[in-house]
Amino acid sequence: MQESRLTTILNGFGISLGDGIIGLQALAAARETGALTGRVVLGRTEPPAKPLVPQLYRLADEFAEVLPMAEAPRAGRVIDIRDFAFDPRFACVSMIDFFLARLEIKPETIPAALKRNRWLRGCAGALPPLGLPPDYFLLCPAASIALRDMPEPVQAAIVSRLTARGWAPVVTQGAAVPGTVQAPAVRTIQALCALVAGASAVISTDTAMVHLADAFDRPCLALFTTHRPEWRVRDYPLCTPLHLPVPALPESIEFPRSAADLQAARAAWFPEGADLTWLDRALDQLLDIRATPGA
């Protein structure tokens, strides 16, 4: 157990929603196990283009105090997690283990159950009704960077295959394709949680939605191109991960360097040609999990 009267974490856990969900779970686990005690301050510079991120951090006020970066105290212990996305270790370990290590906690001392996103489920509070049809599949085809976006033909193939199997409706966060219901615009973190919690299953290339699916115990098919899935979903028992590697690109690349990078990433979705036979196998695995009692 580490005793400290004050710990300041500079940057918190990045500026993306997915990184914040995982980093705050690491912090919640550290608090719950007593590995981190005393006052904890997160020094933040919030991204104005991502309003859900500061809302997420406000939910964590039970175990941390959020202050603007300039006001965060530098007395006591200071943990600087700025620019962690460029740390080579970030690309080759489970994300929550990376954040635990940066908090100076040995990841193996934290139980696997505390590496799931339970803090968010407990702190989100009452979720608003969204007026969507019951038992929908939630399709999340747009990621935080264009390199990971799901091509429209793949979206259409998912919808047609689910319909052929008798599963509907499909609610999409992307541009509506035939056979889908458009998801409402969400302006609060609670509404985003409600969108996931109300689904019977989630299919996503956006890792933030995959983390939310775990938080609310929703079966999920997580599709990865540029990143290896074991470093993002290792601890999620209801998640079916599928890696569609992009040989022409560096592994874990975060930003496209050219139009050629985007073309290479798109091609990864069609490793077996236009018939997308890999998709049938992946959907069958997801539907098997969905049909399992308790899932």
PDB file of C-alpha atoms in Angstrom:
ATOM      1  CA  MET A   1       0.000   0.000   0.000  1.00  0.00           C
ATOM      2  CA  GLN A   2       1.268   3.441  -0.884  1.00  0.00           C
ATOM      3  CA  GLU A   3       0.528   6.240   1.574  1.00  0.00           C
ATOM      4  CA  SER A   4       0.438   9.739   0.217  1.00  0.00           C
ATOM      5  CA  ARG A   5      -1.316  12.872   1.396  1.00  0.00           C
ATOM      6  CA  LEU A   6      -1.466  14.320  -2.104  1.00  0.00           C
ATOM      7  CA  THR A   7      -1.042  12.845  -5.555  1.00  0.00           C
ATOM      8  CA  THR A   8      -1.348  15.029  -8.630  1.00  0.00           C
ATOM      9  CA  ILE A   9      -1.794  13.325 -11.999  1.00  0.00           C
ATOM     10  CA  LEU A  10      -0.973  15.689 -14.833  1.00  0.00           C
ATOM     11  CA  ASN A  11      -3.154  15.236 -17.930  1.00  0.00           C
ATOM     12  CA  GLY A  12      -5.397  12.750 -16.161  1.00  0.00           C
ATOM     13  CA  PHE A  13      -5.647  10.038 -18.793  1.00  0.00           C
ATOM     14  CA  GLY A  14      -5.599  11.824 -22.113  1.00  0.00           C
ATOM     15  CA  ILE A  15      -8.122  13.679 -24.225  1.00  0.00           C
ATOM     16  CA  SER A  16     -10.121  10.800 -25.737  1.00  0.00           C
ATOM     17  CA  LEU A  17     -13.232   9.238 -24.261  1.00  0.00           C
ATOM     18  CA  GLY A  18     -11.953   5.684 -24.437  1.00  0.00           C
ATOM     19  CA  ASP A  19      -8.635   6.482 -22.758  1.00  0.00           C
ATOM     20  CA  GLY A  20     -10.498   8.361 -20.033  1.00  0.00           C
ATOM     21  CA  ILE A  21     -12.831   5.439 -19.308  1.00  0.00           C
ATOM     22  CA  ILE A  22      -9.912   3.041 -18.896  1.00  0.00           C
ATOM     23  CA  GLY A  23      -7.647   5.432 -17.012  1.00  0.00           C
ATOM     24  CA  LEU A  24     -10.365   6.304 -14.527  1.00  0.00           C
ATOM     25  CA  GLN A  25     -11.076   2.595 -14.032  1.00  0.00           C
ATOM     26  CA  ALA A  26      -7.395   2.140 -13.179  1.00  0.00           C
ATOM     27  CA  LEU A  27      -7.651   4.984 -10.695  1.00  0.00           C
ATOM     28  CA  ALA A  28     -10.879   3.603  -9.210  1.00  0.00           C
ATOM     29  CA  ALA A  29      -9.234   0.196  -8.787  1.00  0.00           C
ATOM     30  CA  ALA A  30      -6.213   1.800  -7.123  1.00  0.00           C
ATOM     31  CA  ARG A  31      -8.497   3.602  -4.676  1.00  0.00           C
ATOM     32  CA  GLU A  32     -10.678   0.565  -3.979  1.00  0.00           C
ATOM     33  CA  THR A  33      -7.715  -1.692  -3.210  1.00  0.00           C
ATOM     34  CA  GLY A  34      -5.937   0.930  -1.107  1.00  0.00           C
ATOM     35  CA  ALA A  35      -2.989   1.064  -3.487  1.00  0.00           C
ATOM     36  CA  LEU A  36      -3.514   4.833  -3.727  1.00  0.00           C
ATOM     37  CA  THR A  37      -4.734   6.839  -0.746  1.00  0.00           C
ATOM     38  CA  GLY A  38      -5.109  10.455   0.256  1.00  0.00           C
ATOM     39  CA  ARG A  39      -6.126  13.373  -1.945  1.00  0.00           C
ATOM     40  CA  VAL A  40      -5.871  12.783  -5.705  1.00  0.00           C
ATOM     41  CA  VAL A  41      -5.959  15.685  -8.165  1.00  0.00           C
ATOM     42  CA  LEU A  42      -6.268  15.313 -11.918  1.00  0.00           C
ATOM     43  CA  GLY A  43      -4.761  18.276 -13.748  1.00  0.00           C
ATOM     44  CA  ARG A  44      -6.685  18.580 -16.999  1.00  0.00           C
ATOM     45  CA  THR A  45      -6.650  20.562 -20.216  1.00  0.00           C
ATOM     46  CA  GLU A  46     -10.012  19.712 -21.684  1.00  0.00           C
ATOM     47  CA  PRO A  47     -10.479  19.389 -25.474  1.00  0.00           C
ATOM     48  CA  PRO A  48     -13.194  21.865 -26.519  1.00  0.00           C
ATOM     49  CA  ALA A  49     -14.214  19.704 -29.472  1.00  0.00           C
ATOM     50  CA  LYS A  50     -15.002  16.731 -27.205  1.00  0.00           C
ATOM     51  CA  PRO A  51     -17.615  17.894 -24.658  1.00  0.00           C
ATOM     52  CA  LEU A  52     -18.329  14.375 -23.376  1.00  0.00           C
ATOM     53  CA  VAL A  53     -14.765  14.020 -22.074  1.00  0.00           C
ATOM     54  CA  PRO A  54     -15.020  16.668 -19.311  1.00  0.00           C
ATOM     55  CA  GLN A  55     -18.461  15.273 -18.452  1.00  0.00           C
ATOM     56  CA  LEU A  56     -16.842  11.872 -18.004  1.00  0.00           C
ATOM     57  CA  TYR A  57     -14.248  13.264 -15.612  1.00  0.00           C
ATOM     58  CA  ARG A  58     -16.887  15.042 -13.558  1.00  0.00           C
ATOM     59  CA  LEU A  59     -18.439  11.634 -12.836  1.00  0.00           C
ATOM     60  CA  ALA A  60     -15.209  10.605 -11.103  1.00  0.00           C
ATOM     61  CA  ASP A  61     -15.445  13.190  -8.319  1.00  0.00           C
ATOM     62  CA  GLU A  62     -15.972  10.457  -5.718  1.00  0.00           C
ATOM     63  CA  PHE A  63     -12.342   9.382  -5.984  1.00  0.00           C
ATOM     64  CA  ALA A  64     -10.520  12.314  -7.600  1.00  0.00           C
ATOM     65  CA  GLU A  65     -10.623  16.098  -7.834  1.00  0.00           C
ATOM     66  CA  VAL A  66     -10.395  17.596 -11.316  1.00  0.00           C
ATOM     67  CA  LEU A  67      -8.660  20.967 -11.720  1.00  0.00           C
ATOM     68  CA  PRO A  68      -7.405  22.951 -14.717  1.00  0.00           C
ATOM     69  CA  MET A  69      -3.816  22.040 -15.487  1.00  0.00           C
ATOM     70  CA  ALA A  70      -2.505  25.453 -14.395  1.00  0.00           C
ATOM     71  CA  GLU A  71      -4.212  25.129 -11.005  1.00  0.00           C
ATOM     72  CA  ALA A  72      -3.160  21.569 -10.241  1.00  0.00           C
ATOM     73  CA  PRO A  73      -0.819  21.494  -7.223  1.00  0.00           C
ATOM     74  CA  ARG A  74       2.786  20.429  -7.741  1.00  0.00           C
ATOM     75  CA  ALA A  75       3.425  19.646  -4.072  1.00  0.00           C
ATOM     76  CA  GLY A  76       3.461  16.050  -2.928  1.00  0.00           C
ATOM     77  CA  ARG A  77       3.767  13.296  -5.499  1.00  0.00           C
ATOM     78  CA  VAL A  78       3.380  14.331  -9.145  1.00  0.00           C
ATOM     79  CA  ILE A  79       2.694  11.726 -11.853  1.00  0.00           C
ATOM     80  CA  ASP A  80       3.062  13.150 -15.354  1.00  0.00           C
ATOM     81  CA  ILE A  81       1.064  11.201 -17.939  1.00  0.00           C
ATOM     82  CA  ARG A  82       1.257  13.795 -20.689  1.00  0.00           C
ATOM     83  CA  ASP A  83       2.013  12.485 -24.183  1.00  0.00           C
ATOM     84  CA  PHE A  84       1.517   8.862 -23.105  1.00  0.00           C
ATOM     85  CA  ALA A  85       0.193   7.912 -26.559  1.00  0.00           C
ATOM     86  CA  PHE A  86       3.748   8.304 -27.871  1.00  0.00           C
ATOM     87  CA  ASP A  87       5.212   6.002 -25.213  1.00  0.00           C
ATOM     88  CA  PRO A  88       6.269   2.758 -26.985  1.00  0.00           C
ATOM     89  CA  ARG A  89       4.968   0.741 -24.031  1.00  0.00           C
ATOM     90  CA  PHE A  90       1.440   2.021 -24.639  1.00  0.00           C
ATOM     91  CA  ALA A  91       1.239   0.027 -27.877  1.00  0.00           C
ATOM     92  CA  CYS A  92       2.326  -3.334 -26.445  1.00  0.00           C
ATOM     93  CA  VAL A  93       0.499  -3.843 -23.133  1.00  0.00           C
ATOM     94  CA  SER A  94      -3.098  -3.852 -22.024  1.00  0.00           C
ATOM     95  CA  MET A  95      -4.224  -0.244 -21.661  1.00  0.00           C
ATOM     96  CA  ILE A  96      -5.372  -0.600 -18.072  1.00  0.00           C
ATOM     97  CA  ASP A  97      -2.095  -2.288 -17.122  1.00  0.00           C
ATOM     98  CA  PHE A  98      -0.244   0.632 -18.716  1.00  0.00           C
ATOM     99  CA  PHE A  99      -2.190   3.167 -16.651  1.00  0.00           C
ATOM    100  CA  LEU A 100      -1.799   1.147 -13.451  1.00  0.00           C
ATOM    101  CA  ALA A 101       1.958   1.018 -14.016  1.00  0.00           C
ATOM    102  CA  ARG A 102       2.054   4.772 -14.587  1.00  0.00           C
ATOM    103  CA  LEU A 103       0.270   5.135 -11.248  1.00  0.00           C
ATOM    104  CA  GLU A 104       3.215   3.148  -9.817  1.00  0.00           C
ATOM    105  CA  ILE A 105       1.048   0.108  -9.099  1.00  0.00           C
ATOM    106  CA  LYS A 106       1.955  -3.411 -10.183  1.00  0.00           C
ATOM    107  CA  PRO A 107      -0.871  -4.495 -12.533  1.00  0.00           C
ATOM    108  CA  GLU A 108      -0.717  -8.092 -11.334  1.00  0.00           C
ATOM    109  CA  THR A 109      -1.762  -6.970  -7.838  1.00  0.00           C
ATOM    110  CA  ILE A 110      -5.139  -5.745  -9.129  1.00  0.00           C
ATOM    111  CA  PRO A 111      -7.865  -8.422  -9.493  1.00  0.00           C
ATOM    112  CA  ALA A 112      -9.182  -8.987 -13.016  1.00  0.00           C
ATOM    113  CA  ALA A 113     -12.706  -7.991 -11.927  1.00  0.00           C
ATOM    114  CA  LEU A 114     -11.409  -4.521 -11.057  1.00  0.00           C
ATOM    115  CA  LYS A 115      -9.959  -4.140 -14.552  1.00  0.00           C
ATOM    116  CA  ARG A 116     -13.453  -4.015 -16.027  1.00  0.00           C
ATOM    117  CA  ASN A 117     -15.276  -0.692 -16.342  1.00  0.00           C
ATOM    118  CA  ARG A 118     -17.391  -0.920 -13.219  1.00  0.00           C
ATOM    119  CA  TRP A 119     -16.705   2.601 -11.940  1.00  0.00           C
ATOM    120  CA  LEU A 120     -18.632   4.184 -14.814  1.00  0.00           C
ATOM    121  CA  ARG A 121     -21.657   1.965 -14.415  1.00  0.00           C
ATOM    122  CA  GLY A 122     -21.885   2.917 -10.757  1.00  0.00           C
ATOM    123  CA  CYS A 123     -21.346   6.651 -11.280  1.00  0.00           C
ATOM    124  CA  ALA A 124     -23.445   7.303 -14.375  1.00  0.00           C
ATOM    125  CA  GLY A 125     -26.675   7.544 -12.358  1.00  0.00           C
ATOM    126  CA  ALA A 126     -30.159   7.364 -13.904  1.00  0.00           C
ATOM    127  CA  LEU A 127     -29.991   6.974 -17.678  1.00  0.00           C
ATOM    128  CA  PRO A 128     -32.405   8.932 -19.874  1.00  0.00           C
ATOM    129  CA  PRO A 129     -34.925   7.248 -22.208  1.00  0.00           C
ATOM    130  CA  LEU A 130     -33.951   7.559 -25.856  1.00  0.00           C
ATOM    131  CA  GLY A 131     -37.163   6.419 -27.547  1.00  0.00           C
ATOM    132  CA  LEU A 132     -35.490   3.607 -29.482  1.00  0.00           C
ATOM    133  CA  PRO A 133     -37.081   0.258 -30.364  1.00  0.00           C
ATOM    134  CA  PRO A 134     -36.398  -2.581 -27.911  1.00  0.00           C
ATOM    135  CA  ASP A 135     -33.662  -5.203 -28.325  1.00  0.00           C
ATOM    136  CA  TYR A 136     -31.741  -3.301 -30.975  1.00  0.00           C
ATOM    137  CA  PHE A 137     -28.250  -4.034 -32.207  1.00  0.00           C
ATOM    138  CA  LEU A 138     -26.062  -0.963 -31.902  1.00  0.00           C
ATOM    139  CA  LEU A 139     -23.679  -0.379 -34.806  1.00  0.00           C
ATOM    140  CA  CYS A 140     -20.790   2.037 -34.168  1.00  0.00           C
ATOM    141  CA  PRO A 141     -18.888   2.376 -37.465  1.00  0.00           C
ATOM    142  CA  ALA A 142     -16.998   5.625 -36.860  1.00  0.00           C
ATOM    143  CA  ALA A 143     -13.840   5.654 -34.725  1.00  0.00           C
ATOM    144  CA  SER A 144     -11.885   8.529 -33.242  1.00  0.00           C
ATOM    145  CA  ILE A 145      -9.554   8.535 -36.256  1.00  0.00           C
ATOM    146  CA  ALA A 146     -10.460   7.868 -39.880  1.00  0.00           C
ATOM    147  CA  LEU A 147      -7.934   5.013 -40.130  1.00  0.00           C
ATOM    148  CA  ARG A 148     -10.260   2.837 -38.053  1.00  0.00           C
ATOM    149  CA  ASP A 149     -13.582   3.769 -39.670  1.00  0.00           C
ATOM    150  CA  MET A 150     -15.762   0.951 -40.961  1.00  0.00           C
ATOM    151  CA  PRO A 151     -16.399   1.162 -44.726  1.00  0.00           C
ATOM    152  CA  GLU A 152     -20.040   1.552 -45.750  1.00  0.00           C
ATOM    153  CA  PRO A 153     -20.145  -1.801 -47.637  1.00  0.00           C
ATOM    154  CA  VAL A 154     -19.195  -3.550 -44.395  1.00  0.00           C
ATOM    155  CA  GLN A 155     -21.921  -1.682 -42.532  1.00  0.00           C
ATOM    156  CA  ALA A 156     -24.474  -2.721 -45.144  1.00  0.00           C
ATOM    157  CA  ALA A 157     -23.249  -6.323 -44.980  1.00  0.00           C
ATOM    158  CA  ILE A 158     -23.667  -6.381 -41.192  1.00  0.00           C
ATOM    159  CA  VAL A 159     -27.240  -5.147 -41.493  1.00  0.00           C
ATOM    160  CA  SER A 160     -28.169  -7.623 -44.230  1.00  0.00           C
ATOM    161  CA  ARG A 161     -26.606 -10.553 -42.387  1.00  0.00           C
ATOM    162  CA  LEU A 162     -28.316  -9.701 -39.100  1.00  0.00           C
ATOM    163  CA  THR A 163     -31.626  -9.323 -40.908  1.00  0.00           C
ATOM    164  CA  ALA A 164     -31.145 -12.673 -42.638  1.00  0.00           C
ATOM    165  CA  ARG A 165     -30.592 -14.272 -39.244  1.00  0.00           C
ATOM    166  CA  GLY A 166     -33.817 -12.755 -37.942  1.00  0.00           C
ATOM    167  CA  TRP A 167     -32.143 -10.160 -35.722  1.00  0.00           C
ATOM    168  CA  ALA A 168     -33.379  -6.587 -35.933  1.00  0.00           C
ATOM    169  CA  PRO A 169     -33.589  -3.665 -35.641  1.00  0.00           C
ATOM    170  CA  VAL A 170     -30.125  -2.191 -36.104  1.00  0.00           C
ATOM    171  CA  VAL A 171     -29.503   1.280 -34.670  1.00  0.00           C
ATOM    172  CA  THR A 172     -26.488   3.019 -36.203  1.00  0.00           C
ATOM    173  CA  GLN A 173     -24.317   5.895 -35.028  1.00  0.00           C
ATOM    174  CA  GLY A 174     -23.058   6.360 -38.575  1.00  0.00           C
ATOM    175  CA  ALA A 175     -24.763   7.579 -41.707  1.00  0.00           C
ATOM    176  CA  ALA A 176     -27.959   5.592 -42.061  1.00  0.00           C
ATOM    177  CA  VAL A 177     -27.695   2.624 -44.413  1.00  0.00           C
ATOM    178  CA  PRO A 178     -30.798   0.757 -45.621  1.00  0.00           C
ATOM    179  CA  GLY A 179     -32.407  -1.244 -42.837  1.00  0.00           C
ATOM    180  CA  THR A 180     -31.060   0.836 -39.954  1.00  0.00           C
ATOM    181  CA  VAL A 181     -32.522   3.278 -37.470  1.00  0.00           C
ATOM    182  CA  GLN A 182     -30.505   6.444 -36.925  1.00  0.00           C
ATOM    183  CA  ALA A 183     -29.266   6.811 -33.350  1.00  0.00           C
ATOM    184  CA  PRO A 184     -30.202  10.106 -31.723  1.00  0.00           C
ATOM    185  CA  ALA A 185     -27.481  12.680 -31.227  1.00  0.00           C
ATOM    186  CA  VAL A 186     -26.139  12.334 -27.701  1.00  0.00           C
ATOM    187  CA  ARG A 187     -24.990  15.435 -25.858  1.00  0.00           C
ATOM    188  CA  THR A 188     -24.379  13.962 -22.408  1.00  0.00           C
ATOM    189  CA  ILE A 189     -22.316  11.069 -21.150  1.00  0.00           C
ATOM    190  CA  GLN A 190     -25.473   9.673 -19.550  1.00  0.00           C
ATOM    191  CA  ALA A 191     -27.234   9.609 -22.930  1.00  0.00           C
ATOM    192  CA  LEU A 192     -24.265   7.800 -24.480  1.00  0.00           C
ATOM    193  CA  CYS A 193     -24.365   5.246 -21.680  1.00  0.00           C
ATOM    194  CA  ALA A 194     -28.111   4.847 -22.254  1.00  0.00           C
ATOM    195  CA  LEU A 195     -27.505   4.172 -25.958  1.00  0.00           C
ATOM    196  CA  VAL A 196     -25.208   1.268 -25.062  1.00  0.00           C
ATOM    197  CA  ALA A 197     -27.156   0.011 -22.043  1.00  0.00           C
ATOM    198  CA  GLY A 198     -30.356  -0.183 -24.100  1.00  0.00           C
ATOM    199  CA  ALA A 199     -28.786  -2.363 -26.795  1.00  0.00           C
ATOM    200  CA  SER A 200     -28.972  -6.129 -26.852  1.00  0.00           C
ATOM    201  CA  ALA A 201     -25.516  -6.229 -28.474  1.00  0.00           C
ATOM    202  CA  VAL A 202     -22.912  -3.809 -29.825  1.00  0.00           C
ATOM    203  CA  ILE A 203     -20.808  -3.981 -32.995  1.00  0.00           C
ATOM    204  CA  SER A 204     -18.092  -1.361 -32.969  1.00  0.00           C
ATOM    205  CA  THR A 205     -14.828  -0.197 -34.435  1.00  0.00           C
ATOM    206  CA  ASP A 206     -14.788   2.641 -31.887  1.00  0.00           C
ATOM    207  CA  THR A 207     -13.026   1.461 -28.737  1.00  0.00           C
ATOM    208  CA  ALA A 208     -14.852   3.900 -26.448  1.00  0.00           C
ATOM    209  CA  MET A 209     -18.121   2.147 -27.283  1.00  0.00           C
ATOM    210  CA  VAL A 210     -16.460  -1.222 -26.687  1.00  0.00           C
ATOM    211  CA  HIS A 211     -15.437  -0.059 -23.195  1.00  0.00           C
ATOM    212  CA  LEU A 212     -18.992   1.120 -22.538  1.00  0.00           C
ATOM    213  CA  ALA A 213     -20.358  -2.241 -23.708  1.00  0.00           C
ATOM    214  CA  ASP A 214     -18.235  -3.914 -21.057  1.00  0.00           C
ATOM    215  CA  ALA A 215     -19.386  -1.435 -18.420  1.00  0.00           C
ATOM    216  CA  PHE A 216     -23.016  -2.363 -19.043  1.00  0.00           C
ATOM    217  CA  ASP A 217     -22.479  -6.091 -19.692  1.00  0.00           C
ATOM    218  CA  ARG A 218     -23.478  -5.953 -23.337  1.00  0.00           C
ATOM    219  CA  PRO A 219     -22.171  -8.587 -25.776  1.00  0.00           C
ATOM    220  CA  CYS A 220     -19.880  -6.847 -28.228  1.00  0.00           C
ATOM    221  CA  LEU A 221     -18.130  -7.560 -31.500  1.00  0.00           C
ATOM    222  CA  ALA A 222     -15.050  -5.312 -31.492  1.00  0.00           C
ATOM    223  CA  LEU A 223     -13.376  -4.827 -34.862  1.00  0.00           C
ATOM    224  CA  PHE A 224      -9.740  -3.712 -34.957  1.00  0.00           C
ATOM    225  CA  THR A 225      -7.476  -2.788 -37.847  1.00  0.00           C
ATOM    226  CA  THR A 226      -4.437  -0.775 -36.766  1.00  0.00           C
ATOM    227  CA  HIS A 227      -4.394  -1.934 -33.113  1.00  0.00           C
ATOM    228  CA  ARG A 228      -4.167  -5.382 -31.588  1.00  0.00           C
ATOM    229  CA  PRO A 229      -7.352  -6.240 -29.680  1.00  0.00           C
ATOM    230  CA  GLU A 230      -5.679  -7.940 -26.720  1.00  0.00           C
ATOM    231  CA  TRP A 231      -4.334  -4.594 -25.579  1.00  0.00           C
ATOM    232  CA  ARG A 232      -7.860  -3.149 -25.406  1.00  0.00           C
ATOM    233  CA  VAL A 233     -10.371  -5.905 -24.555  1.00  0.00           C
ATOM    234  CA  ARG A 234      -8.408  -8.586 -22.716  1.00  0.00           C
ATOM    235  CA  ASP A 235     -10.549  -8.355 -19.571  1.00  0.00           C
ATOM    236  CA  TYR A 236     -13.983  -8.239 -21.252  1.00  0.00           C
ATOM    237  CA  PRO A 237     -15.701 -11.669 -21.082  1.00  0.00           C
ATOM    238  CA  LEU A 238     -18.635 -10.691 -23.325  1.00  0.00           C
ATOM    239  CA  CYS A 239     -16.459  -9.211 -26.075  1.00  0.00           C
ATOM    240  CA  THR A 240     -15.617 -11.005 -29.328  1.00  0.00           C
ATOM    241  CA  PRO A 241     -12.534  -9.250 -30.757  1.00  0.00           C
ATOM    242  CA  LEU A 242     -11.483  -9.541 -34.361  1.00  0.00           C
ATOM    243  CA  HIS A 243      -8.229  -8.216 -35.796  1.00  0.00           C
ATOM    244  CA  LEU A 244      -8.091  -7.175 -39.444  1.00  0.00           C
ATOM    245  CA  PRO A 245      -4.381  -6.285 -39.698  1.00  0.00           C
ATOM    246  CA  VAL A 246      -3.020  -3.693 -42.103  1.00  0.00           C
ATOM    247  CA  PRO A 247       0.407  -5.016 -43.244  1.00  0.00           C
ATOM    248  CA  ALA A 248       1.272  -1.792 -45.073  1.00  0.00           C
ATOM    249  CA  LEU A 249       1.020   0.338 -41.918  1.00  0.00           C
ATOM    250  CA  PRO A 250       3.049   0.473 -38.696  1.00  0.00           C
ATOM    251  CA  GLU A 251       1.240  -1.341 -35.910  1.00  0.00           C
ATOM    252  CA  SER A 252      -0.679   0.958 -33.552  1.00  0.00           C
ATOM    253  CA  ILE A 253      -0.372   3.955 -35.865  1.00  0.00           C
ATOM    254  CA  GLU A 254      -2.463   6.788 -34.452  1.00  0.00           C
ATOM    255  CA  PHE A 255      -2.817   9.201 -37.375  1.00  0.00           C
ATOM    256  CA  PRO A 256      -2.975   8.806 -41.177  1.00  0.00           C
ATOM    257  CA  ARG A 257       0.047  10.221 -42.952  1.00  0.00           C
ATOM    258  CA  SER A 258      -1.470  10.232 -46.415  1.00  0.00           C
ATOM    259  CA  ALA A 259      -4.411   9.106 -48.507  1.00  0.00           C
ATOM    260  CA  ALA A 260      -2.474   5.894 -49.148  1.00  0.00           C
ATOM    261  CA  ASP A 261      -2.672   5.061 -45.430  1.00  0.00           C
ATOM    262  CA  LEU A 262      -6.451   5.434 -45.531  1.00  0.00           C
ATOM    263  CA  GLN A 263      -6.646   3.214 -48.614  1.00  0.00           C
ATOM    264  CA  ALA A 264      -4.513   0.543 -46.932  1.00  0.00           C
ATOM    265  CA  ALA A 265      -6.690   0.618 -43.820  1.00  0.00           C
ATOM    266  CA  ARG A 266      -9.854   0.304 -45.896  1.00  0.00           C
ATOM    267  CA  ALA A 267      -8.434  -2.687 -47.782  1.00  0.00           C
ATOM    268  CA  ALA A 268      -7.957  -4.551 -44.493  1.00  0.00           C
ATOM    269  CA  TRP A 269     -11.739  -4.918 -44.212  1.00  0.00           C
ATOM    270  CA  PHE A 270     -11.779  -7.061 -47.376  1.00  0.00           C
ATOM    271  CA  PRO A 271      -9.086  -9.720 -46.761  1.00  0.00           C
ATOM    272  CA  GLU A 272     -11.121 -12.440 -48.489  1.00  0.00           C
ATOM    273  CA  GLY A 273     -12.637 -10.362 -51.253  1.00  0.00           C
ATOM    274  CA  ALA A 274     -16.060  -8.819 -51.537  1.00  0.00           C
ATOM    275  CA  ASP A 275     -17.918 -11.786 -50.022  1.00  0.00           C
ATOM    276  CA  LEU A 276     -16.794 -10.840 -46.456  1.00  0.00           C
ATOM    277  CA  THR A 277     -16.906 -14.430 -45.214  1.00  0.00           C
ATOM    278  CA  TRP A 278     -14.995 -13.429 -42.080  1.00  0.00           C
ATOM    279  CA  LEU A 279     -18.014 -11.366 -41.084  1.00  0.00           C
ATOM    280  CA  ASP A 280     -20.309 -14.396 -41.004  1.00  0.00           C
ATOM    281  CA  ARG A 281     -18.012 -16.164 -38.571  1.00  0.00           C
ATOM    282  CA  ALA A 282     -17.694 -13.098 -36.356  1.00  0.00           C
ATOM    283  CA  LEU A 283     -21.438 -12.452 -36.245  1.00  0.00           C
ATOM    284  CA  ASP A 284     -22.122 -16.086 -35.390  1.00  0.00           C
ATOM    285  CA  GLN A 285     -19.761 -15.808 -32.418  1.00  0.00           C
ATOM    286  CA  LEU A 286     -21.478 -12.620 -31.255  1.00  0.00           C
ATOM    287  CA  LEU A 287     -24.938 -14.134 -31.579  1.00  0.00           C
ATOM    288  CA  ASP A 288     -23.827 -17.211 -29.644  1.00  0.00           C
ATOM    289  CA  ILE A 289     -22.721 -14.990 -26.768  1.00  0.00           C
ATOM    290  CA  ARG A 290     -25.928 -12.966 -26.985  1.00  0.00           C
ATOM    291  CA  ALA A 291     -27.978 -16.184 -26.725  1.00  0.00           C
ATOM    292  CA  THR A 292     -26.074 -17.368 -23.647  1.00  0.00           C
ATOM    293  CA  PRO A 293     -28.163 -17.071 -20.452  1.00  0.00           C
ATOM    294  CA  GLY A 294     -26.917 -14.184 -18.353  1.00  0.00           C
ATOM    295  CA  ALA A 295     -25.232 -12.420 -21.262  1.00  0.00           C
TER     296      ALA A 295
END
